[in-house]
Short mmCIF file of C-alpha atoms and ligand atoms in Angstrom, two decimals:
data_model
loop_
_atom_site.label_atom_id
_atom_site.label_comp_id
_atom_site.label_asym_id
_atom_site.label_seq_id
_atom_site.Cartn_x
_atom_site.Cartn_y
_atom_site.Cartn_z
CA UNK A 1 -3.39 9.97 -35.15
CA UNK A 2 -3.92 8.58 -31.66
CA UNK A 3 -7.18 6.85 -30.87
CA UNK A 4 -8.87 5.62 -27.71
CA UNK A 5 -7.36 2.15 -27.94
CA UNK A 6 -3.86 3.66 -28.00
CA UNK A 7 -4.38 5.15 -24.57
CA UNK A 8 -2.91 3.31 -21.58
CA UNK A 9 -5.20 2.16 -18.80
CA UNK A 10 -2.84 3.41 -16.09
CA UNK A 11 -0.84 6.61 -15.65
CA UNK A 12 2.89 6.17 -15.09
CA UNK A 13 5.42 9.01 -15.04
CA UNK A 14 9.10 9.20 -16.13
CA UNK A 15 10.26 8.04 -12.72
CA UNK A 16 8.08 4.97 -12.90
CA UNK A 17 5.65 6.27 -10.30
CA UNK A 18 2.07 5.19 -10.90
CA UNK A 19 -0.41 8.03 -10.52
CA UNK A 20 -3.57 6.64 -8.98
CA UNK A 21 -4.79 9.57 -6.89
CA UNK A 22 -6.21 12.94 -7.93
CA UNK A 23 -7.10 15.89 -5.76
CA UNK A 24 -9.77 18.07 -7.33
CA UNK A 25 -10.15 21.61 -6.05
CA UNK A 26 -13.78 22.62 -6.59
CA UNK A 27 -13.58 26.21 -5.35
CA UNK A 28 -10.97 28.72 -4.16
CA UNK A 29 -13.55 30.33 -1.89
CA UNK A 30 -13.88 29.61 1.78
CA UNK A 31 -15.89 30.68 4.79
CA UNK A 32 -12.68 30.70 6.90
CA UNK A 33 -9.43 32.63 6.47
CA UNK A 34 -6.91 30.38 8.21
CA UNK A 35 -3.73 32.31 8.92
CA UNK A 36 -1.39 29.78 7.29
CA UNK A 37 -3.56 29.37 4.21
CA UNK A 38 -4.91 32.78 3.25
CA UNK A 39 -4.18 36.44 3.76
CA UNK A 40 -6.92 38.48 5.40
CA UNK A 41 -7.91 40.11 2.12
CA UNK A 42 -8.28 37.52 -0.57
CA UNK A 43 -9.38 38.12 -4.14
CA UNK A 44 -11.23 35.12 -5.44
CA UNK A 45 -11.45 33.96 -9.03
CA UNK A 46 -14.35 35.15 -11.20
CA UNK A 47 -16.92 32.45 -11.77
CA UNK A 48 -16.17 32.14 -15.49
CA UNK A 49 -12.61 31.10 -14.71
CA UNK A 50 -13.43 28.17 -12.49
CA UNK A 51 -14.47 24.78 -13.81
CA UNK A 52 -18.22 24.15 -13.87
CA UNK A 53 -19.58 21.12 -12.04
CA UNK A 54 -20.01 19.39 -15.43
CA UNK A 55 -16.39 20.12 -16.35
CA UNK A 56 -15.23 18.81 -12.98
CA UNK A 57 -17.25 15.65 -13.51
CA UNK A 58 -15.67 15.16 -16.97
CA UNK A 59 -12.20 15.54 -15.46
CA UNK A 60 -13.04 12.98 -12.76
CA UNK A 61 -14.35 10.55 -15.38
CA UNK A 62 -11.24 10.97 -17.59
CA UNK A 63 -8.95 10.17 -14.67
CA UNK A 64 -11.05 7.19 -13.59
CA UNK A 65 -10.87 5.81 -17.13
CA UNK A 66 -7.07 6.16 -16.93
CA UNK A 67 -6.85 3.99 -13.86
CA UNK A 68 -7.08 6.58 -11.10
CA UNK A 69 -8.96 4.90 -8.26
CA UNK A 70 -9.01 7.65 -5.64
CA UNK A 71 -10.36 11.18 -5.96
CA UNK A 72 -10.26 13.69 -3.14
CA UNK A 73 -12.51 16.74 -3.34
CA UNK A 74 -10.93 19.79 -1.78
CA UNK A 75 -10.57 23.55 -2.16
CA UNK A 76 -11.03 26.24 -0.65
CA UNK A 77 -13.94 24.91 1.27
CA UNK A 78 -15.60 22.39 -1.06
CA UNK A 79 -18.89 22.36 0.84
CA UNK A 80 -19.55 26.06 0.20
CA UNK A 81 -19.66 25.46 -3.57
CA UNK A 82 -23.23 25.79 -4.80
CA UNK A 83 -24.79 22.40 -5.67
CA UNK A 84 -21.54 20.54 -4.95
CA UNK A 85 -23.53 17.51 -3.82
CA UNK A 86 -24.41 16.86 -7.50
CA UNK A 87 -20.70 16.40 -8.20
CA UNK A 88 -20.34 13.95 -5.31
CA UNK A 89 -23.27 11.96 -6.67
CA UNK A 90 -21.84 11.84 -10.21
CA UNK A 91 -18.32 10.94 -9.11
CA UNK A 92 -19.62 8.47 -6.53
CA UNK A 93 -21.24 6.50 -9.36
CA UNK A 94 -18.08 6.28 -11.54
CA UNK A 95 -16.89 2.82 -12.49
CA UNK A 96 -13.40 1.99 -11.34
CA UNK A 97 -13.24 4.55 -8.57
CA UNK A 98 -12.51 2.78 -5.28
CA UNK A 99 -12.55 5.87 -3.20
CA UNK A 100 -14.20 9.26 -3.29
CA UNK A 101 -13.15 11.37 -0.38
CA UNK A 102 -13.23 14.92 0.93
CA UNK A 103 -11.18 17.41 2.92
CA UNK A 104 -13.34 19.98 4.70
CA UNK A 105 -13.13 22.56 7.46
CA UNK A 106 -16.29 21.00 8.91
CA UNK A 107 -18.34 24.20 9.01
CA UNK A 108 -21.14 22.79 6.82
CA UNK A 109 -20.97 19.18 7.93
CA UNK A 110 -23.82 19.36 10.40
CA UNK A 111 -26.21 19.51 7.42
CA UNK A 112 -24.11 17.78 4.77
CA UNK A 113 -22.55 14.76 6.49
CA UNK A 114 -25.46 12.47 5.78
CA UNK A 115 -25.96 13.34 2.08
CA UNK A 116 -22.21 12.91 1.57
CA UNK A 117 -22.30 9.47 3.08
CA UNK A 118 -25.27 8.61 0.87
CA UNK A 119 -23.37 9.79 -2.23
CA UNK A 120 -20.74 7.15 -1.51
CA UNK A 121 -18.13 9.08 0.47
CA UNK A 122 -16.73 6.61 2.98
CA UNK A 123 -13.87 8.52 4.57
CA UNK A 124 -13.42 12.23 5.24
CA UNK A 125 -10.72 14.53 6.57
CA UNK A 126 -11.76 17.41 8.78
CA UNK A 127 -9.34 20.21 9.63
CA UNK A 128 -9.13 21.27 13.28
CA UNK A 129 -6.21 23.18 14.79
CA UNK A 130 -7.59 24.04 18.22
CA UNK A 131 -10.22 22.96 20.73
CA UNK A 132 -10.32 26.40 22.31
CA UNK A 133 -13.04 28.60 20.79
CA UNK A 134 -11.11 31.84 21.12
CA UNK A 135 -7.95 30.43 19.66
CA UNK A 136 -9.88 28.61 16.95
CA UNK A 137 -11.25 31.97 15.89
CA UNK A 138 -7.79 33.51 15.88
CA UNK A 139 -6.36 30.78 13.67
CA UNK A 140 -9.31 30.69 11.26
CA UNK A 141 -9.91 34.45 11.70
CA UNK A 142 -13.70 33.93 11.50
CA UNK A 143 -14.50 30.29 12.31
CA UNK A 144 -16.97 29.12 14.95
CA UNK A 145 -15.57 26.13 16.85
CA UNK A 146 -19.00 24.98 18.04
CA UNK A 147 -20.29 24.74 14.50
CA UNK A 148 -17.31 22.59 13.53
CA UNK A 149 -17.69 20.37 16.58
CA UNK A 150 -21.37 19.90 15.66
CA UNK A 151 -20.18 18.97 12.16
CA UNK A 152 -17.78 16.39 13.57
CA UNK A 153 -20.60 14.91 15.68
CA UNK A 154 -22.81 14.74 12.57
CA UNK A 155 -20.02 12.98 10.68
CA UNK A 156 -19.65 10.43 13.49
CA UNK A 157 -23.40 9.79 13.37
CA UNK A 158 -23.52 9.52 9.57
CA UNK A 159 -21.37 6.39 9.80
CA UNK A 160 -18.25 7.23 7.78
CA UNK A 161 -15.80 4.33 7.84
CA UNK A 162 -12.94 6.59 8.85
CA UNK A 163 -12.78 10.19 9.98
CA UNK A 164 -9.41 11.87 10.16
CA UNK A 165 -8.62 15.19 11.76
CA UNK A 166 -5.93 17.32 10.05
CA UNK A 167 -3.96 19.69 12.26
CA UNK A 168 -1.28 22.14 11.15
CA UNK A 169 1.17 22.13 14.07
CA UNK A 170 2.53 25.59 14.92
CA UNK A 171 4.98 26.52 17.64
CA UNK A 172 3.54 28.90 20.26
CA UNK A 173 0.18 28.72 18.50
CA UNK A 174 -1.23 25.30 19.14
CA UNK A 175 1.68 23.14 20.33
CA UNK A 176 0.05 22.97 23.78
CA UNK A 177 -3.02 21.42 22.11
CA UNK A 178 -1.30 18.48 20.47
CA UNK A 179 -2.08 16.15 23.40
CA UNK A 180 -5.68 17.37 23.90
CA UNK A 181 -6.30 16.91 20.17
CA UNK A 182 -4.92 13.37 20.33
CA UNK A 183 -7.23 12.64 23.30
CA UNK A 184 -10.14 14.11 21.33
CA UNK A 185 -9.63 11.68 18.43
CA UNK A 186 -8.91 8.69 20.67
CA UNK A 187 -12.22 9.29 22.52
CA UNK A 188 -14.10 9.27 19.22
CA UNK A 189 -12.23 6.46 17.46
CA UNK A 190 -10.92 8.84 14.81
CA UNK A 191 -7.45 9.30 13.26
CA UNK A 192 -5.33 12.44 13.22
CA UNK A 193 -2.59 13.76 10.95
CA UNK A 194 -0.22 16.54 11.93
CA UNK A 195 0.98 18.69 9.04
CA UNK A 196 4.12 20.78 8.74
CA UNK A 197 3.22 24.20 7.37
CA UNK A 198 4.16 24.63 3.73
CA UNK A 199 5.30 27.88 2.07
CA UNK A 200 2.38 28.23 -0.32
CA UNK A 201 1.37 31.80 -1.14
CA UNK A 202 2.21 35.04 0.69
CA UNK A 203 0.60 35.34 4.13
CA UNK A 204 0.63 38.34 6.44
CA UNK A 205 0.05 36.74 9.85
CA UNK A 206 3.35 35.15 10.76
CA UNK A 207 6.81 34.18 9.68
CA UNK A 208 6.50 30.54 8.65
CA UNK A 209 10.02 29.68 9.73
CA UNK A 210 9.29 30.99 13.24
CA UNK A 211 6.21 28.87 13.92
CA UNK A 212 7.62 25.82 12.14
CA UNK A 213 7.25 22.66 14.17
CA UNK A 214 8.70 19.46 12.80
CA UNK A 215 6.80 16.19 12.85
CA UNK A 216 9.50 14.75 15.09
CA UNK A 217 8.85 17.45 17.69
CA UNK A 218 5.12 16.69 17.53
CA UNK A 219 5.78 12.96 17.88
CA UNK A 220 8.04 13.55 20.91
CA UNK A 221 5.24 15.49 22.59
CA UNK A 222 2.71 12.73 21.93
CA UNK A 223 5.12 10.10 23.27
CA UNK A 224 4.98 11.83 26.65
CA UNK A 225 1.57 10.24 27.04
CA UNK A 226 1.09 7.58 24.36
CA UNK A 227 3.12 4.89 22.73
CA UNK A 228 3.39 5.35 18.97
CA UNK A 229 3.84 2.09 17.11
CA UNK A 230 5.05 2.54 13.52
CA UNK A 231 2.91 0.91 10.86
CA UNK A 232 3.45 0.38 7.19
CA UNK A 233 -0.18 1.29 6.58
CA UNK A 234 -0.95 3.87 3.99
CA UNK A 235 -4.16 5.52 2.89
CA UNK A 236 -2.61 6.40 -0.45
CA UNK A 237 -1.62 9.87 0.76
CA UNK A 238 1.64 11.33 2.06
CA UNK A 239 1.04 10.60 5.79
CA UNK A 240 3.38 8.25 7.68
CA UNK A 241 1.26 6.41 10.22
CA UNK A 242 1.65 5.18 13.79
CA UNK A 243 -0.88 3.35 15.92
CA UNK A 244 -1.71 4.13 19.51
CA UNK A 245 -1.99 0.66 21.10
CA UNK A 246 -5.33 -0.36 22.58
CA UNK A 247 -7.15 2.40 20.72
CA UNK A 248 -8.52 2.47 17.19
CA UNK A 249 -6.52 5.61 16.49
CA UNK A 250 -3.81 6.15 13.92
CA UNK A 251 -1.56 9.19 14.13
CA UNK A 252 -0.14 10.41 10.83
CA UNK A 253 2.57 12.90 10.02
CA UNK A 254 2.70 14.89 6.81
CA UNK A 255 6.25 16.16 6.75
CA UNK A 256 7.20 17.89 3.52
CA UNK A 257 10.23 19.49 5.20
CA UNK A 258 11.61 16.83 7.48
CA UNK A 259 10.70 13.66 5.57
CA UNK A 260 10.45 14.24 1.88
CA UNK A 261 7.74 12.02 0.41
CA UNK A 262 8.27 12.77 -3.29
CA UNK A 263 9.86 9.46 -4.15
CA UNK A 264 6.60 7.59 -3.65
CA UNK A 265 4.35 10.37 -4.99
CA UNK A 266 1.27 8.84 -6.59
CA UNK A 267 -0.86 11.93 -7.03
CA UNK A 268 -1.62 14.99 -9.09
CA UNK A 269 -3.90 17.95 -8.49
CA UNK A 270 -6.42 19.85 -10.55
CA UNK A 271 -6.76 23.48 -9.50
CA UNK A 272 -10.03 25.38 -9.37
CA UNK A 273 -9.24 26.84 -12.80
CA UNK A 274 -8.65 23.43 -14.32
CA UNK A 275 -4.87 23.48 -14.26
CA UNK A 276 -3.54 19.95 -13.93
CA UNK A 277 -0.69 20.47 -11.50
CA UNK A 278 1.89 17.72 -11.50
CA UNK A 279 3.51 18.64 -8.16
CA UNK A 280 2.28 20.73 -5.22
CA UNK A 281 5.65 22.46 -4.90
CA UNK A 282 6.38 23.17 -8.58
CA UNK A 283 4.66 24.96 -11.44
CA UNK A 284 4.64 22.22 -14.09
CA UNK A 285 1.07 22.07 -15.33
CA UNK A 286 -1.31 21.46 -18.21
CA UNK A 287 -4.35 23.61 -18.94
CA UNK A 288 -7.28 21.17 -18.95
CA UNK A 289 -9.82 24.00 -18.97
CA UNK A 290 -8.72 25.07 -22.42
CA UNK A 291 -9.28 21.56 -23.75
CA UNK A 292 -12.65 21.28 -21.98
CA UNK A 293 -13.78 24.59 -23.48
CA UNK A 294 -12.21 24.28 -26.96
CA UNK A 295 -13.43 20.73 -27.43
CA UNK A 296 -16.49 20.26 -25.24
CA UNK A 297 -17.38 16.60 -24.71
CA UNK A 298 -14.14 15.36 -26.32
CA UNK A 299 -13.11 12.80 -23.71
CA UNK A 300 -10.32 11.47 -25.93
CA UNK A 301 -8.60 14.86 -26.15
CA UNK A 302 -8.89 15.29 -22.40
CA UNK A 303 -7.42 11.88 -21.71
CA UNK A 304 -4.59 12.38 -24.22
CA UNK A 305 -3.59 15.59 -22.46
CA UNK A 306 -3.57 13.82 -19.10
CA UNK A 307 -1.47 10.95 -20.43
CA UNK A 308 0.99 13.40 -22.03
CA UNK A 309 1.32 15.31 -18.74
CA UNK A 310 3.09 12.34 -17.17
CA UNK A 311 6.19 13.40 -19.13
CA UNK A 312 6.47 16.66 -17.19
CA UNK A 313 5.74 15.42 -13.66
CA UNK A 314 8.79 16.67 -11.73
CA UNK A 315 10.91 14.47 -9.53
CA UNK A 316 9.96 16.43 -6.40
CA UNK A 317 9.33 19.72 -4.62
CA UNK A 318 11.89 22.15 -3.31
CA UNK A 319 10.27 23.76 -0.26
CA UNK A 320 12.43 26.21 1.68
CA UNK A 321 10.96 28.10 4.64
CA UNK A 322 13.87 30.53 4.81
CA UNK A 323 13.37 31.82 1.27
CA UNK A 324 10.54 34.03 0.05
CA UNK A 325 7.76 31.81 -1.29
CA UNK A 326 8.54 30.75 -4.81
CA UNK A 327 5.09 29.26 -5.09
CA UNK A 328 2.62 32.13 -5.19
CA UNK A 329 -0.43 29.92 -5.28
CA UNK A 330 -2.24 29.69 -1.98
CA UNK A 331 -3.18 26.19 -0.85
CA UNK A 332 -6.83 27.21 -1.28
CA UNK A 333 -6.40 27.57 -5.06
CA UNK A 334 -4.31 24.48 -5.45
CA UNK A 335 -6.44 22.28 -3.29
CA UNK A 336 -4.84 21.02 -0.09
N1 SAM B 1 -11.02 23.98 3.46
C1 SAM B 1 -10.73 22.59 3.63
C2 SAM B 1 -9.99 22.34 4.94
O1 SAM B 1 -9.53 23.30 5.55
O2 SAM B 1 -9.89 21.19 5.30
C3 SAM B 1 -9.98 21.98 2.49
C4 SAM B 1 -8.87 22.77 1.86
S1 SAM B 1 -7.50 23.11 2.91
C5 SAM B 1 -6.47 24.06 1.82
C6 SAM B 1 -6.76 21.52 3.05
C7 SAM B 1 -5.74 21.33 4.12
O3 SAM B 1 -4.62 22.12 3.83
C8 SAM B 1 -6.20 21.73 5.52
O4 SAM B 1 -6.03 20.65 6.39
C9 SAM B 1 -5.28 22.87 5.88
O5 SAM B 1 -4.99 22.85 7.25
C10 SAM B 1 -4.07 22.60 5.03
N2 SAM B 1 -3.27 23.77 4.72
C11 SAM B 1 -3.66 24.96 4.22
N3 SAM B 1 -2.60 25.79 4.01
C12 SAM B 1 -1.50 25.10 4.40
C13 SAM B 1 -0.11 25.38 4.43
N4 SAM B 1 0.38 26.55 4.02
N5 SAM B 1 0.72 24.40 4.88
C14 SAM B 1 0.25 23.19 5.28
N6 SAM B 1 -1.05 22.87 5.28
C15 SAM B 1 -1.93 23.80 4.84
FE1 SF4 B 2 -10.33 27.66 4.17
FE2 SF4 B 2 -9.28 25.27 4.45
FE3 SF4 B 2 -7.73 27.34 3.78
FE4 SF4 B 2 -8.73 27.23 6.21
S1 SF4 B 2 -7.30 25.77 5.31
S2 SF4 B 2 -8.75 29.05 4.86
S3 SF4 B 2 -10.66 26.29 5.89
S4 SF4 B 2 -9.32 26.49 2.57
#
């Protein structure tokens, strides 16, 4: 029978990729309904099916003890989860974790930026697809741009080491805002990543293939005004980065379609229901919730399941915008 000493102190999969990064989805709920992420009518999971804050903390601890040094909290909108700050405080105090970070839509940041910083979050990603209030509302269906801008200001004041804006680039939706968004981050000393829309879950707003804008098209637009100097820098995520000379700004591109990043994949995800998902674009998974609930407090069993999961991490995703989505999970359940 396996014991604690038989467990490795790092996670390595069949393709010799070291897994050092976990994205934890803490809720599938959200105060926005972004058109590329959710349908207008969403049914959310019943409370009993989602991991409790204690269960989430145990999952974070198990990964940290297996050599994971970066955890990103995401969702849904993580900051709408009741008492989520307790989780940040617990995870922020974990030994071995170099980085605790967060992806948020920014709607709650005006009141939560400072406590997050105090809990040990040093870098955050804030999603922003438009600087025009009307259009922002169309894309998010309900979002208030001014509230998000106030959140970004609060984050700047709270003293995060790095703030990165995430923008999903969409043809005829926000392609005319690529340059203004770059100016916005340059003015504030922030970074920005442009994301190609991924076919996750059925949506009713648009045909994904029609609004698809490749990272190369976005980069060409930016080059009309700024030089983009390639860097080998990485933040441990899938972005490829460029620097804009004489500014502190890095521009990243997350390009699942045009530049497959699977070969260097170092991450796994845990869904809101506690499914350890080995690849964003495939269904290979392990049910951690069952272990947490069948064997409460059994850290060894949890860690054994995580170690064993490395044998089913797939080589890569198989996204195809022309086909019907094969992945029925919305990004909000998986954790973006
Ligand atoms: N609610 C938070 C937010 O919006 O930042 C965190 C969760 S959200 C699912 C994380 C990121 O995924 C956001 O930057 C969002 O723009 C992106 N996203 C959502 N659905 C997507 C899709 N179908 N393709 C590409 N990116 C998507
Ligand atoms: Fe909510 Fe984020 Fe999805 Fe927008 S992208 S609906 S803010 S979870």
